[in-house]
Every structure is written in structure tokens, then in C-alpha cells.
mmCIF file of C-alpha atoms in Angstrom:
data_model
loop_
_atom_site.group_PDB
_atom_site.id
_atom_site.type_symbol
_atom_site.label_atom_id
_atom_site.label_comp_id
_atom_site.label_asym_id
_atom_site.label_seq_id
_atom_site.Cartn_x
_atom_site.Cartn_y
_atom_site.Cartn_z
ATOM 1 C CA UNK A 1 17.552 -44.572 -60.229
ATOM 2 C CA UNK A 2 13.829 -44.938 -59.504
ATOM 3 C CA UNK A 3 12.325 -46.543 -56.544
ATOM 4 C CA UNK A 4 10.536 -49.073 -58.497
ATOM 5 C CA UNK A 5 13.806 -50.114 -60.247
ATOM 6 C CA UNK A 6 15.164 -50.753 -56.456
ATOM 7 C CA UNK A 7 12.404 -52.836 -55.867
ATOM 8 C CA UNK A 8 13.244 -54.549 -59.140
ATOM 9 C CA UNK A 9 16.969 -54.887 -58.198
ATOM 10 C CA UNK A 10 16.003 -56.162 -54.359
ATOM 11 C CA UNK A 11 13.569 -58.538 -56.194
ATOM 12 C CA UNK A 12 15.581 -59.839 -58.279
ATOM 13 C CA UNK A 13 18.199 -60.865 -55.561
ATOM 14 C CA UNK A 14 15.443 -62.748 -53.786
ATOM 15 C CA UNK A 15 15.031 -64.727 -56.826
ATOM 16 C CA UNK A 16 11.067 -63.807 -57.367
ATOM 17 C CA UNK A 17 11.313 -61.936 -60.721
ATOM 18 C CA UNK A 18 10.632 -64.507 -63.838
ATOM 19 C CA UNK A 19 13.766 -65.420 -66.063
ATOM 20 C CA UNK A 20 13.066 -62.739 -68.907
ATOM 21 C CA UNK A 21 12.914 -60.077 -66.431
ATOM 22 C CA UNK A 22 16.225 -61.436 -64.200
ATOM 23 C CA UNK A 23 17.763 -61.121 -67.191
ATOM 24 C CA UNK A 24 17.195 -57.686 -68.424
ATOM 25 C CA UNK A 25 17.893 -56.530 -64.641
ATOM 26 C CA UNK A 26 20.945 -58.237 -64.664
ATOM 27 C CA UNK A 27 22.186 -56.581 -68.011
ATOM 28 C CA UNK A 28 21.172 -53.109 -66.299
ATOM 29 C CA UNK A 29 23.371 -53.785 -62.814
ATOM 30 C CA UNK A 30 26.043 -54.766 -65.359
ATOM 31 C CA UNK A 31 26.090 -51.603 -67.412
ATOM 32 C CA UNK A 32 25.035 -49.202 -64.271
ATOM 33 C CA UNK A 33 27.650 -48.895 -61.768
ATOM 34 C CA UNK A 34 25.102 -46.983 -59.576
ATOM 35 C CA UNK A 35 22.971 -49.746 -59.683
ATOM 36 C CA UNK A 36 25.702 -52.201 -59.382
ATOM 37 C CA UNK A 37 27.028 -50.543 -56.378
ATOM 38 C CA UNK A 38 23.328 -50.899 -54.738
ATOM 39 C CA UNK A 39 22.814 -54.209 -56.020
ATOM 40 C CA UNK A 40 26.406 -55.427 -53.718
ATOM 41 C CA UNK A 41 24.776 -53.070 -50.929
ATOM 42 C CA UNK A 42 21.499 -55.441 -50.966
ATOM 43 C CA UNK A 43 23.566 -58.597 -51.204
ATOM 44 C CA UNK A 44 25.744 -57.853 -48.200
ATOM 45 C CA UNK A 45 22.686 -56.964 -46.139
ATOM 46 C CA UNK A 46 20.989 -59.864 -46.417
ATOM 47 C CA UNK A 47 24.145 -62.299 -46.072
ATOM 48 C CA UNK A 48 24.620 -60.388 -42.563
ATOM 49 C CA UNK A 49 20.631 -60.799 -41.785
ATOM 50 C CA UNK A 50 20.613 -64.615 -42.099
ATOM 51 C CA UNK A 51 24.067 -65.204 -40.533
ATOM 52 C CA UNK A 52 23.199 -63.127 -37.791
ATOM 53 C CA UNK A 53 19.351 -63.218 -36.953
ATOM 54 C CA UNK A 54 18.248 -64.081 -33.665
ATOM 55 C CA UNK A 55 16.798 -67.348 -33.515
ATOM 56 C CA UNK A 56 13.819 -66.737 -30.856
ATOM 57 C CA UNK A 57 11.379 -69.710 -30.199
ATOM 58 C CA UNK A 58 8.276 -69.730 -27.856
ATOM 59 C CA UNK A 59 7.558 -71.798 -25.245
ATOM 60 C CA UNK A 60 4.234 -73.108 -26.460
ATOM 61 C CA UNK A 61 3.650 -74.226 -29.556
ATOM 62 C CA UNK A 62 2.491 -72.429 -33.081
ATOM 63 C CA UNK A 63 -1.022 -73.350 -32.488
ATOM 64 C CA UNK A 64 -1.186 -72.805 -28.870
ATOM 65 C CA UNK A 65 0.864 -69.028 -29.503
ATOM 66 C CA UNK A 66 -1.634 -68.041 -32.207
ATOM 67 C CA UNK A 67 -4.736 -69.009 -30.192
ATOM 68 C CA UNK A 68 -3.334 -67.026 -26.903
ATOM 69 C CA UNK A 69 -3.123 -63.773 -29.074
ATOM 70 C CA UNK A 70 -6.718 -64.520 -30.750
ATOM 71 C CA UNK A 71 -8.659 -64.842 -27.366
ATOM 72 C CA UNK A 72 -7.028 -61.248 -26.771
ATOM 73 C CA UNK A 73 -7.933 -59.839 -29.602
ATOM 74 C CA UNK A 74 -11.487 -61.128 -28.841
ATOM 75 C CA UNK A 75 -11.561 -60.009 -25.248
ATOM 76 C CA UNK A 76 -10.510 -56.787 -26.348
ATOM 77 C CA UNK A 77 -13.156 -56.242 -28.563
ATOM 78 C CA UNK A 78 -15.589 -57.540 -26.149
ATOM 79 C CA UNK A 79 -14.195 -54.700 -23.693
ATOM 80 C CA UNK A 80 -14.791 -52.039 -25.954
ATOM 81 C CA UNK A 81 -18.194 -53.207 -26.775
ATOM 82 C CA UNK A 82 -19.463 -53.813 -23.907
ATOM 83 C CA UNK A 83 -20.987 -50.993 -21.843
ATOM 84 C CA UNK A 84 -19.640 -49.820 -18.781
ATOM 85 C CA UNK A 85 -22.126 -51.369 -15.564
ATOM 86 C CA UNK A 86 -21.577 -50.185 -12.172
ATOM 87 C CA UNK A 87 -21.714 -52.865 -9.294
ATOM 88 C CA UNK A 88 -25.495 -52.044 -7.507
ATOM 89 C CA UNK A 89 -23.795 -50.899 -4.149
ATOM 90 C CA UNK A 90 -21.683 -47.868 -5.860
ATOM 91 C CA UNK A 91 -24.942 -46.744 -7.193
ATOM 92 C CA UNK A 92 -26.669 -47.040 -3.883
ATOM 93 C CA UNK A 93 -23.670 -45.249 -1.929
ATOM 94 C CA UNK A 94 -23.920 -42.744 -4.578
ATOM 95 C CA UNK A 95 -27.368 -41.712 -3.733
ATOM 96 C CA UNK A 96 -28.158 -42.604 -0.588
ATOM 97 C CA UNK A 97 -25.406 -41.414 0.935
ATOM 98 C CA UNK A 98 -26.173 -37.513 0.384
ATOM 99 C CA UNK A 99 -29.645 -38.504 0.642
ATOM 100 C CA UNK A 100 -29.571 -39.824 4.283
ATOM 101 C CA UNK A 101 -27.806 -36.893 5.065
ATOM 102 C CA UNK A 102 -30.522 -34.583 3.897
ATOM 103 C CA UNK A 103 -33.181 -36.514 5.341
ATOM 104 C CA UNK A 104 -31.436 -36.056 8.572
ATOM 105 C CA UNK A 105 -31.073 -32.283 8.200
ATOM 106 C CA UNK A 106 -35.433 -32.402 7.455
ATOM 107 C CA UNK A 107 -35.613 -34.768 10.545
ATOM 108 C CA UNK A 108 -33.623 -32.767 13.236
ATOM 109 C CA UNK A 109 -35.597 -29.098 11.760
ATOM 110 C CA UNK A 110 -38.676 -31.112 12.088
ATOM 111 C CA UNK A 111 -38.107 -32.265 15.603
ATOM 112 C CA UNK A 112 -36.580 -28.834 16.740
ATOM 113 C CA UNK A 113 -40.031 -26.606 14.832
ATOM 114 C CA UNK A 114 -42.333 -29.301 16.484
ATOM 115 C CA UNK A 115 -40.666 -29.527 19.788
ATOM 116 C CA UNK A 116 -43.868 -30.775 21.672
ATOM 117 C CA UNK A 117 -43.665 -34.290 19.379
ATOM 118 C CA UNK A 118 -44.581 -36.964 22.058
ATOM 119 C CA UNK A 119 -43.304 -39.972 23.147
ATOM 120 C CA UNK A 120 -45.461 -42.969 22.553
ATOM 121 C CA UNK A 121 -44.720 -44.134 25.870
ATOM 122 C CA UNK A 122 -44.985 -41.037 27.792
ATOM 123 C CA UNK A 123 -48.703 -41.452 28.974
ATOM 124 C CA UNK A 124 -49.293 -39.579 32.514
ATOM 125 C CA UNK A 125 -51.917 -38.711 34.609
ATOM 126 C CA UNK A 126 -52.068 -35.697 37.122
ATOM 127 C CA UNK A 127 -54.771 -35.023 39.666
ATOM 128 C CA UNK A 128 -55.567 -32.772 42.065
ATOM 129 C CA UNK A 129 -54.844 -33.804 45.769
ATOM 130 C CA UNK A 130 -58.180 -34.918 46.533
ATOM 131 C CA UNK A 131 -58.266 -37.120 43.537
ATOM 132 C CA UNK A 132 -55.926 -40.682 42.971
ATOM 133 C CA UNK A 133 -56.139 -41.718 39.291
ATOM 134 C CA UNK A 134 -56.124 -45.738 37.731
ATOM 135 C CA UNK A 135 -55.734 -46.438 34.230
ATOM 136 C CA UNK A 136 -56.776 -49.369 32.320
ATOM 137 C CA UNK A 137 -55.890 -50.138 28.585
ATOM 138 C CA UNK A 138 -58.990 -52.097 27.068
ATOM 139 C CA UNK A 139 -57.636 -54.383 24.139
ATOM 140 C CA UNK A 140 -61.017 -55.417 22.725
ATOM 141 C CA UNK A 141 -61.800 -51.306 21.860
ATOM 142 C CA UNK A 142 -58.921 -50.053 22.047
ATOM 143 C CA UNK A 143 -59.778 -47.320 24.771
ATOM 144 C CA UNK A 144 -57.953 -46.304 27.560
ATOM 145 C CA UNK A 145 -59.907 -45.675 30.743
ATOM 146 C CA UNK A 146 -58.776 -43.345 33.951
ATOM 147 C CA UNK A 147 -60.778 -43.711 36.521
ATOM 148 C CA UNK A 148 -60.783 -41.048 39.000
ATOM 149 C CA UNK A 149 -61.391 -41.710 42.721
ATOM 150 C CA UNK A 150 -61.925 -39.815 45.358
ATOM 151 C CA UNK A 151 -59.269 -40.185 47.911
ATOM 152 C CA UNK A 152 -61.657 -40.113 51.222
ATOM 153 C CA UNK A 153 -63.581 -42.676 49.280
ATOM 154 C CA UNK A 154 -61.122 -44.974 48.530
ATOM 155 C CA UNK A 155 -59.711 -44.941 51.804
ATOM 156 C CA UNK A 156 -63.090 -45.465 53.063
ATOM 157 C CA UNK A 157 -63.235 -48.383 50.843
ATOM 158 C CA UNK A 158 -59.501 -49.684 52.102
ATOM 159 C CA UNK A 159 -60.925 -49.396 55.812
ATOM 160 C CA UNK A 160 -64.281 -51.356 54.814
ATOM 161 C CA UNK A 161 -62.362 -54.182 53.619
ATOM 162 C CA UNK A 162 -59.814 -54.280 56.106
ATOM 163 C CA UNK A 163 -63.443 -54.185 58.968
ATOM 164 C CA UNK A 164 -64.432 -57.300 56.610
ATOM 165 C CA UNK A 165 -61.001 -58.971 56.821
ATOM 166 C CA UNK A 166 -60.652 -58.498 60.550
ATOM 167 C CA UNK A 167 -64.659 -59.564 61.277
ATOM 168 C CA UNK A 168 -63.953 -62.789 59.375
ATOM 169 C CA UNK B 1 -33.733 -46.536 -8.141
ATOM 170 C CA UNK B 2 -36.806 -47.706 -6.253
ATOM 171 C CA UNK B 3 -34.884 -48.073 -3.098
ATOM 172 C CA UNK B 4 -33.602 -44.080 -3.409
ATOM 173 C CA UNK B 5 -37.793 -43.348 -4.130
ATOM 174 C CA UNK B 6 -38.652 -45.441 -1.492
ATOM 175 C CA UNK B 7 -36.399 -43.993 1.418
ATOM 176 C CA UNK B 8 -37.586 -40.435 0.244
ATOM 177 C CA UNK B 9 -40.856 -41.613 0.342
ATOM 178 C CA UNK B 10 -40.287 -42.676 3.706
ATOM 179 C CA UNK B 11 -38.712 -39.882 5.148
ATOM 180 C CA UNK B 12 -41.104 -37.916 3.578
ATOM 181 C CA UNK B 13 -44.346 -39.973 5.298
ATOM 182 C CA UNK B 14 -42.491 -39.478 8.390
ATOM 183 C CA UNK B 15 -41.615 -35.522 8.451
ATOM 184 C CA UNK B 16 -45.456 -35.198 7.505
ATOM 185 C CA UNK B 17 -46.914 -37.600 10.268
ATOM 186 C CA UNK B 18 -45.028 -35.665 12.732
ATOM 187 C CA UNK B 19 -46.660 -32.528 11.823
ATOM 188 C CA UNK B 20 -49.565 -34.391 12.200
ATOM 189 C CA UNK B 21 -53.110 -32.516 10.998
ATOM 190 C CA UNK B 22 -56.136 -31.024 12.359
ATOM 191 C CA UNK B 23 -57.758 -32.745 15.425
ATOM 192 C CA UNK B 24 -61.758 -33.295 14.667
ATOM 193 C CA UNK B 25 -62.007 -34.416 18.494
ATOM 194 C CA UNK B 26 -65.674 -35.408 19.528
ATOM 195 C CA UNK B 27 -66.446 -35.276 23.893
ATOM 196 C CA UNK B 28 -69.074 -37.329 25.062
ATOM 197 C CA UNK B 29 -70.264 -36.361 28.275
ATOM 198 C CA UNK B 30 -71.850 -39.616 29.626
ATOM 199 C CA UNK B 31 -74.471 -40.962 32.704
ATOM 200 C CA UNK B 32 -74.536 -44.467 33.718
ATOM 201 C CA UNK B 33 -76.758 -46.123 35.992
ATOM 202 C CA UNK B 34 -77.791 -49.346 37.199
ATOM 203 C CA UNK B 35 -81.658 -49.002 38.045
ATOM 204 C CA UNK B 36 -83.407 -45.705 37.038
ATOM 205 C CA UNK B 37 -84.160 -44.468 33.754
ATOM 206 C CA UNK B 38 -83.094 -40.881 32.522
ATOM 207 C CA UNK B 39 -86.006 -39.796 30.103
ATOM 208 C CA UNK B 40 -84.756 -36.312 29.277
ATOM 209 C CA UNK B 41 -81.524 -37.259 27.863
ATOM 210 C CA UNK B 42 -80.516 -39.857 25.001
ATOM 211 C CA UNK B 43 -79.455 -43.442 25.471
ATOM 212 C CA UNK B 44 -75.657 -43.656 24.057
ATOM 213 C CA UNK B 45 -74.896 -44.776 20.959
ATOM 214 C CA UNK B 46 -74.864 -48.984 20.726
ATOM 215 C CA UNK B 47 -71.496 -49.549 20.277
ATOM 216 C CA UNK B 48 -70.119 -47.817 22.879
ATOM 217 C CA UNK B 49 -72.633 -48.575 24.922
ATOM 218 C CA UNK B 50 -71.695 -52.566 24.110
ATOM 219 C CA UNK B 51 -67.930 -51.082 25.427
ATOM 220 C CA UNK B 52 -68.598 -49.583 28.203
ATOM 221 C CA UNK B 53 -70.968 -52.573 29.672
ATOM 222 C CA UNK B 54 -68.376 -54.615 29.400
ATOM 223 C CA UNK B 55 -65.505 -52.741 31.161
ATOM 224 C CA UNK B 56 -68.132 -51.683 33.826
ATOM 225 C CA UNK B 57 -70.900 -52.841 36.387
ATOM 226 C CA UNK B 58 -73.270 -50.090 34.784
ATOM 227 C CA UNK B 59 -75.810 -51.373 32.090
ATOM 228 C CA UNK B 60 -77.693 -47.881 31.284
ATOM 229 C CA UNK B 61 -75.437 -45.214 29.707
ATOM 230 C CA UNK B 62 -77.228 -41.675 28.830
ATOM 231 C CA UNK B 63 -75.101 -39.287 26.940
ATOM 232 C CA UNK B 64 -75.771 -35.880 28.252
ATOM 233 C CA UNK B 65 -73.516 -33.401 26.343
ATOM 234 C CA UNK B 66 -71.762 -34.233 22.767
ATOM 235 C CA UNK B 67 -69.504 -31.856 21.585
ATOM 236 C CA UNK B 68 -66.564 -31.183 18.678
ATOM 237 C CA UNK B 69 -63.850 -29.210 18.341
ATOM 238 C CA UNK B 70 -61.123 -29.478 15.726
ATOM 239 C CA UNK B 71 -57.999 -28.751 17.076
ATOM 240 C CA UNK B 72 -54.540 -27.659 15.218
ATOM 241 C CA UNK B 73 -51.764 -28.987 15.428
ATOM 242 C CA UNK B 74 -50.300 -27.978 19.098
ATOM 243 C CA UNK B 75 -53.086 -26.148 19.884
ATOM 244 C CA UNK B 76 -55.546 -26.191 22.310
ATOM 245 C CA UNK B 77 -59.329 -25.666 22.482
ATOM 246 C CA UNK B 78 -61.342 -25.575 25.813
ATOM 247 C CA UNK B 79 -64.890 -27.397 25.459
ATOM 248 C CA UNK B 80 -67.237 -26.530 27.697
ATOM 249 C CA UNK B 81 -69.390 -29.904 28.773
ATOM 250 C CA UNK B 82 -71.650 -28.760 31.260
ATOM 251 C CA UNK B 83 -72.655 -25.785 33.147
ATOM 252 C CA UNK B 84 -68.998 -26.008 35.649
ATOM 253 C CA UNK B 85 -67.812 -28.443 33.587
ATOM 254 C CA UNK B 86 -65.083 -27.610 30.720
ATOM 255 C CA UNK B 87 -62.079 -29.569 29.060
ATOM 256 C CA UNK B 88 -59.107 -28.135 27.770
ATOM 257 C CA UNK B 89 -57.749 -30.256 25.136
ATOM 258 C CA UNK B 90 -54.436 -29.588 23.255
ATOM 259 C CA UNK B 91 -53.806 -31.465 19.930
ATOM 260 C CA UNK B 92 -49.954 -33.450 20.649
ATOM 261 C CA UNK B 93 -50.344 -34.986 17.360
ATOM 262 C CA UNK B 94 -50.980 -38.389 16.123
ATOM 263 C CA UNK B 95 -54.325 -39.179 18.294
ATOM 264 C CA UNK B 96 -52.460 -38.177 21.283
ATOM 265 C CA UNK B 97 -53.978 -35.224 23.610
ATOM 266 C CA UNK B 98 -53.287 -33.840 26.891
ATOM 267 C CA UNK B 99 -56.620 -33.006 28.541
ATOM 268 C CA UNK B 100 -57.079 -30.923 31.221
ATOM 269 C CA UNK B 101 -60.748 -31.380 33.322
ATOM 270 C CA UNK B 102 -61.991 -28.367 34.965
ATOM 271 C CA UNK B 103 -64.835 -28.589 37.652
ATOM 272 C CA UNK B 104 -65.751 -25.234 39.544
ATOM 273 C CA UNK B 105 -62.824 -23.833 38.132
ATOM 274 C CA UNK B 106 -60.746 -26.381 39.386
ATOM 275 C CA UNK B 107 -58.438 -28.771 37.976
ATOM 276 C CA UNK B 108 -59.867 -31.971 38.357
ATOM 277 C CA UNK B 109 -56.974 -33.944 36.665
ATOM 278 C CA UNK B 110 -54.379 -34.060 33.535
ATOM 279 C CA UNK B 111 -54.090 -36.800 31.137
ATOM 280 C CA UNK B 112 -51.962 -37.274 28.330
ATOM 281 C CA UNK B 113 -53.216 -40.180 26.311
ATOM 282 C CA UNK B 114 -53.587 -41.663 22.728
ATOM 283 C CA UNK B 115 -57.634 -41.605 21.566
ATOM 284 C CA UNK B 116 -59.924 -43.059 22.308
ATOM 285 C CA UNK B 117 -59.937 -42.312 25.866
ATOM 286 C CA UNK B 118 -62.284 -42.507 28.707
ATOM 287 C CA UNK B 119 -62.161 -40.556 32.190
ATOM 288 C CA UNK B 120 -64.336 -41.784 34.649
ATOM 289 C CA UNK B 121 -65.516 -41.597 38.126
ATOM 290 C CA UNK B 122 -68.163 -42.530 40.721
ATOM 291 C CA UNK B 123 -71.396 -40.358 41.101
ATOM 292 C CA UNK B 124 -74.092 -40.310 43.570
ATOM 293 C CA UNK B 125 -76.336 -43.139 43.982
ATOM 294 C CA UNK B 126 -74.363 -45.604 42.934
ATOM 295 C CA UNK B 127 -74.132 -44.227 39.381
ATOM 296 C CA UNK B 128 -70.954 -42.988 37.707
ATOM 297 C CA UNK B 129 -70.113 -40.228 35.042
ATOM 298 C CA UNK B 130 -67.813 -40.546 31.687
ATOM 299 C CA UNK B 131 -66.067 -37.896 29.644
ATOM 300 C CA UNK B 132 -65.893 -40.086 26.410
ATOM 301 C CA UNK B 133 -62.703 -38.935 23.823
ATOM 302 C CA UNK B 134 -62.448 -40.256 20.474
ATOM 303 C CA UNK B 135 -61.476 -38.729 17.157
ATOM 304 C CA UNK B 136 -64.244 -37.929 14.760
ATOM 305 C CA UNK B 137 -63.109 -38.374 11.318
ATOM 306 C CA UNK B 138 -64.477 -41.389 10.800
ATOM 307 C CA UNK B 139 -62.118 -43.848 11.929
ATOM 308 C CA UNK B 140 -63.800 -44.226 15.557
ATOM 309 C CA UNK B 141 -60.380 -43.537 17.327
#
């Protein structure tokens, strides 16, 4: 027995072979016993499939089913084709991160080689005892101006005024 | 992209400008008077003549020493303006010095200032002297 003649044979019970050939595979089951003996094999198979299948239905209908496993065959495709695009702030974390760290590490070796850096407010102005200092910021040239003054003369100065105050 | 660029480039500027250059530092020693005339020394320059005759009473400004020094960075040069007369300057970076004026070996005073800067005091006669600071690469500070 040949595996197309099974075919034939399981054919042949489903009713698709044309009359001439149902009848010359009927004549062979008849004379075979082999093949007869498959042929009642096939026959009680498929009586116990259709008493016994499960019938399932689905909640939605044929249409609807059909059209719910489409759109995920399409988005699958779509998610295979399309590349792979990181979100903006993963790439930004993944670079600045380290990279703020480094430019710390150059900051705090720059600060401690160069550890006369000033402050931008840390103007002063020192004299010697005989001296008193004022400082004026000019805004139209940008200069700064200390005047020096000598102490004797400013108190000088102080007690003319006060003479002028008093005389008044 | 740009942003990781730009925040190097930015660190970057900054590191630099704290090392700061060279100091081309110009001192002007400076004369100003009310009435006389000083015909053996220059008048000052116009424009900071124009500044000065604003700030003060003084309308005749004679500068009597110019000097330059370029300074490293953290170092310090001493410029000597007159006869008993010196600065010492040291370079702090970013237009900022610390200047130290000397008269008869004295220290006069101590400044720490951002150029251009101007120390200043009364003279005989009603006159007054200047010691005239500004950077000298060109972009009058």
C-alpha cells in the first residue's frame, strides 16, 4: 500500500474523487483486505470526529474576529519595520551624565592648580596707617577710583567743617 | 547632540577663562591741575582726559610716566613710575590685579580691583596725582 493510494482511499470516503475513479477504488478495498481494513479505520475516525468535535464559537462575530487578527498581523509588521528610537531624555542621561561628572573632575583640578582664582566680589583696599582709602565705581567708564587721603588732612578737613557748622 | 557639544564647550570656555592669559597692563602716571600749565610733560590722552574731568574738579591732566608690563598669569611684575615711586602688580586673572604702591620704600596702599582702575590722591597746591590702570590689548579695560 502506497501513500498516494491512502490518499485515494481517504478521498474517496470524503466523496471528492469523480464516479470512474470511486469506482475503481471501491473494487480495490473490495479485493484488498489491507486496504479494506484501512478503509473501516478512516470511516470510524471520522464518524467519532463529527459526533464528538467541540463546537467553539467566538464572542464577536466572523468579520469582527478576522479583522482583530489582521490589525495584528499589521502592527506586527509595523514593529519589525520600524526602527528602534530612543525617547530624547535617555540619550541625554546617557551622555551627560558621565559628562558632568568629568567636567566636575576638570573644574575642582582647575580650582585646586589655580588656587589664587578671585572672587568677583572680593574687592579690598589696604593702606598704610597714615592713609584712609574711598572708592568710587564710575558707570559711564567703567573705572574704579580709590582715592587716598591723608588722615591728618582729612581730619583737618572734619574739624574745618565742624568750625563752619558751629560759626553758623 | 548639540546640547552634549554645547556643555563641553562650556565647560571648556570656563576651565580656560580661569586660567586666564597674559596681562598687557599699561600705568599711567598722571598730574592734574587747575591753573598752571606743565610744559615739559604731555597733556593726557582725550578720552581719559574727558573721564577724569568729569569725576574730578581738575580740568588739566599731564601724564608724566607711561609704562607696560605684561604680566602671567599669577605673577607679579614691579613697575617702577617715578624716581621713589614703584607698583607691584600681580596678574589675579580676568582684568583683576592686586596692586601694591610703594613710595620711599613704603607701602602706600593695596588694592585688589577689576581694570580699569584709578588711585588717586591730593598733591600740593591744590593739584592732585593719578596712577591710571587699564589693560592694553586693545579693549581699553
Amino acid at each position: 500500500m502506497n501513500n498516494e493510494l491512502e490518499l485515494k482511499i481517504q478521498s474517496w470516503l470524503d466523496g471528492e474523487l469523480s464516479a470512474a475513479e470511486a469506482k475503481q477504488v471501491a473494487a480495490q478495498v473490495t479485493a484488498d483486505t489491507a486496504l479494506s481494513g484501512l478503509a473501516t479505520e478512516l470511516r470510524q475516525t471520522k464518524s467519532a470526529l463529527v459526533g464528538n468535535e467541540m463546537d467553539l464559537k467566538v464572542p464577536e462575530t466572523r468579520e469582527f474576529y478576522w479583522s482583530k487578527i489582521a490589525r495584528q498581523i499589521e502592527h506586527e509588521e509595523r514593529k519589525s519595520a520600524a526602527p528602534v528610537s530612543v525617547p530624547f531624555m535617555v540619550q541625554f542621561r546617557k551622555f551627560f551624565i558621565p559628562l558632568a561628572g568629568v567636567a566636575a573632575v576638570v573644574a575642582v583640578g582647575l580650582l585646586t592648580l589655580n588656587p589664587s582664582v578671585p572672587s568677583l566680589s572680593s574687592d579690598s583696599n589696604a593702606s598704610s596707617g597714615e592713609m584712609e582709602t574711598v572708592t568710587y565705581r564710575d558707570q559711564e567708564s567703567g573705572m574704579t577710583v580709590v582715592w587716598l587721603k591723608d588722615r591728618e588732612e582729612s581730619q583737618a578737613s572734619t574739624a574745618d567743617d565742624t568750625s563752619k557748622v558751629e560759626t553758623q | 547632540m548639540r546640547v552634549m557639544f554645547l556643555t563641553v564647550g562650556m565647560f571648556l570656555a570656563a576651565g580656560f577663562a580661569v586660567q586666564a592669559g597674559d596681562l598687557k597692563l599699561e600705568a599711567t602716571l598722571v598730574w592734574g591741575t587747575t591753573t598752571g600749565t606743565n610744559v615739559s610733560h604731555q597733556l593726557l590722552d582725550a578720552k581719559r582726559t574727558k573721564d577724569l574731568s568729569r569725576i574730578f574738579k581738575w580740568q588739566s591732566y599731564y601724564a608724566i610716566t607711561n609704562r607696560t608690563a605684561v604680566i602671567p598669569a599669577n605673577g607679579t611684575r614691579t613697575i617702577p613710575m617715578g624716581a621713589k615711586c614703584q607698583l607691584k602688580v600681580k596678574n589675579l586673572g580676568a582684568s583683576r590685579v592686586e596692586v601694591v604702591w610703594m613710595g620711599n620704600n613704603k607701602i602706600i596702599s593695596t588694592n585688589v580691583h577689576t581694570l580699569p582702575l584709578t588711585l588717586a590722591g591730593n598733591d600740593k597746591n591744590d593739584s592732585a596725582y593719578f596712577m591710571l590702570l587699564r589693560s592694553a590689548d586693545g579693549n581699553g579695560k
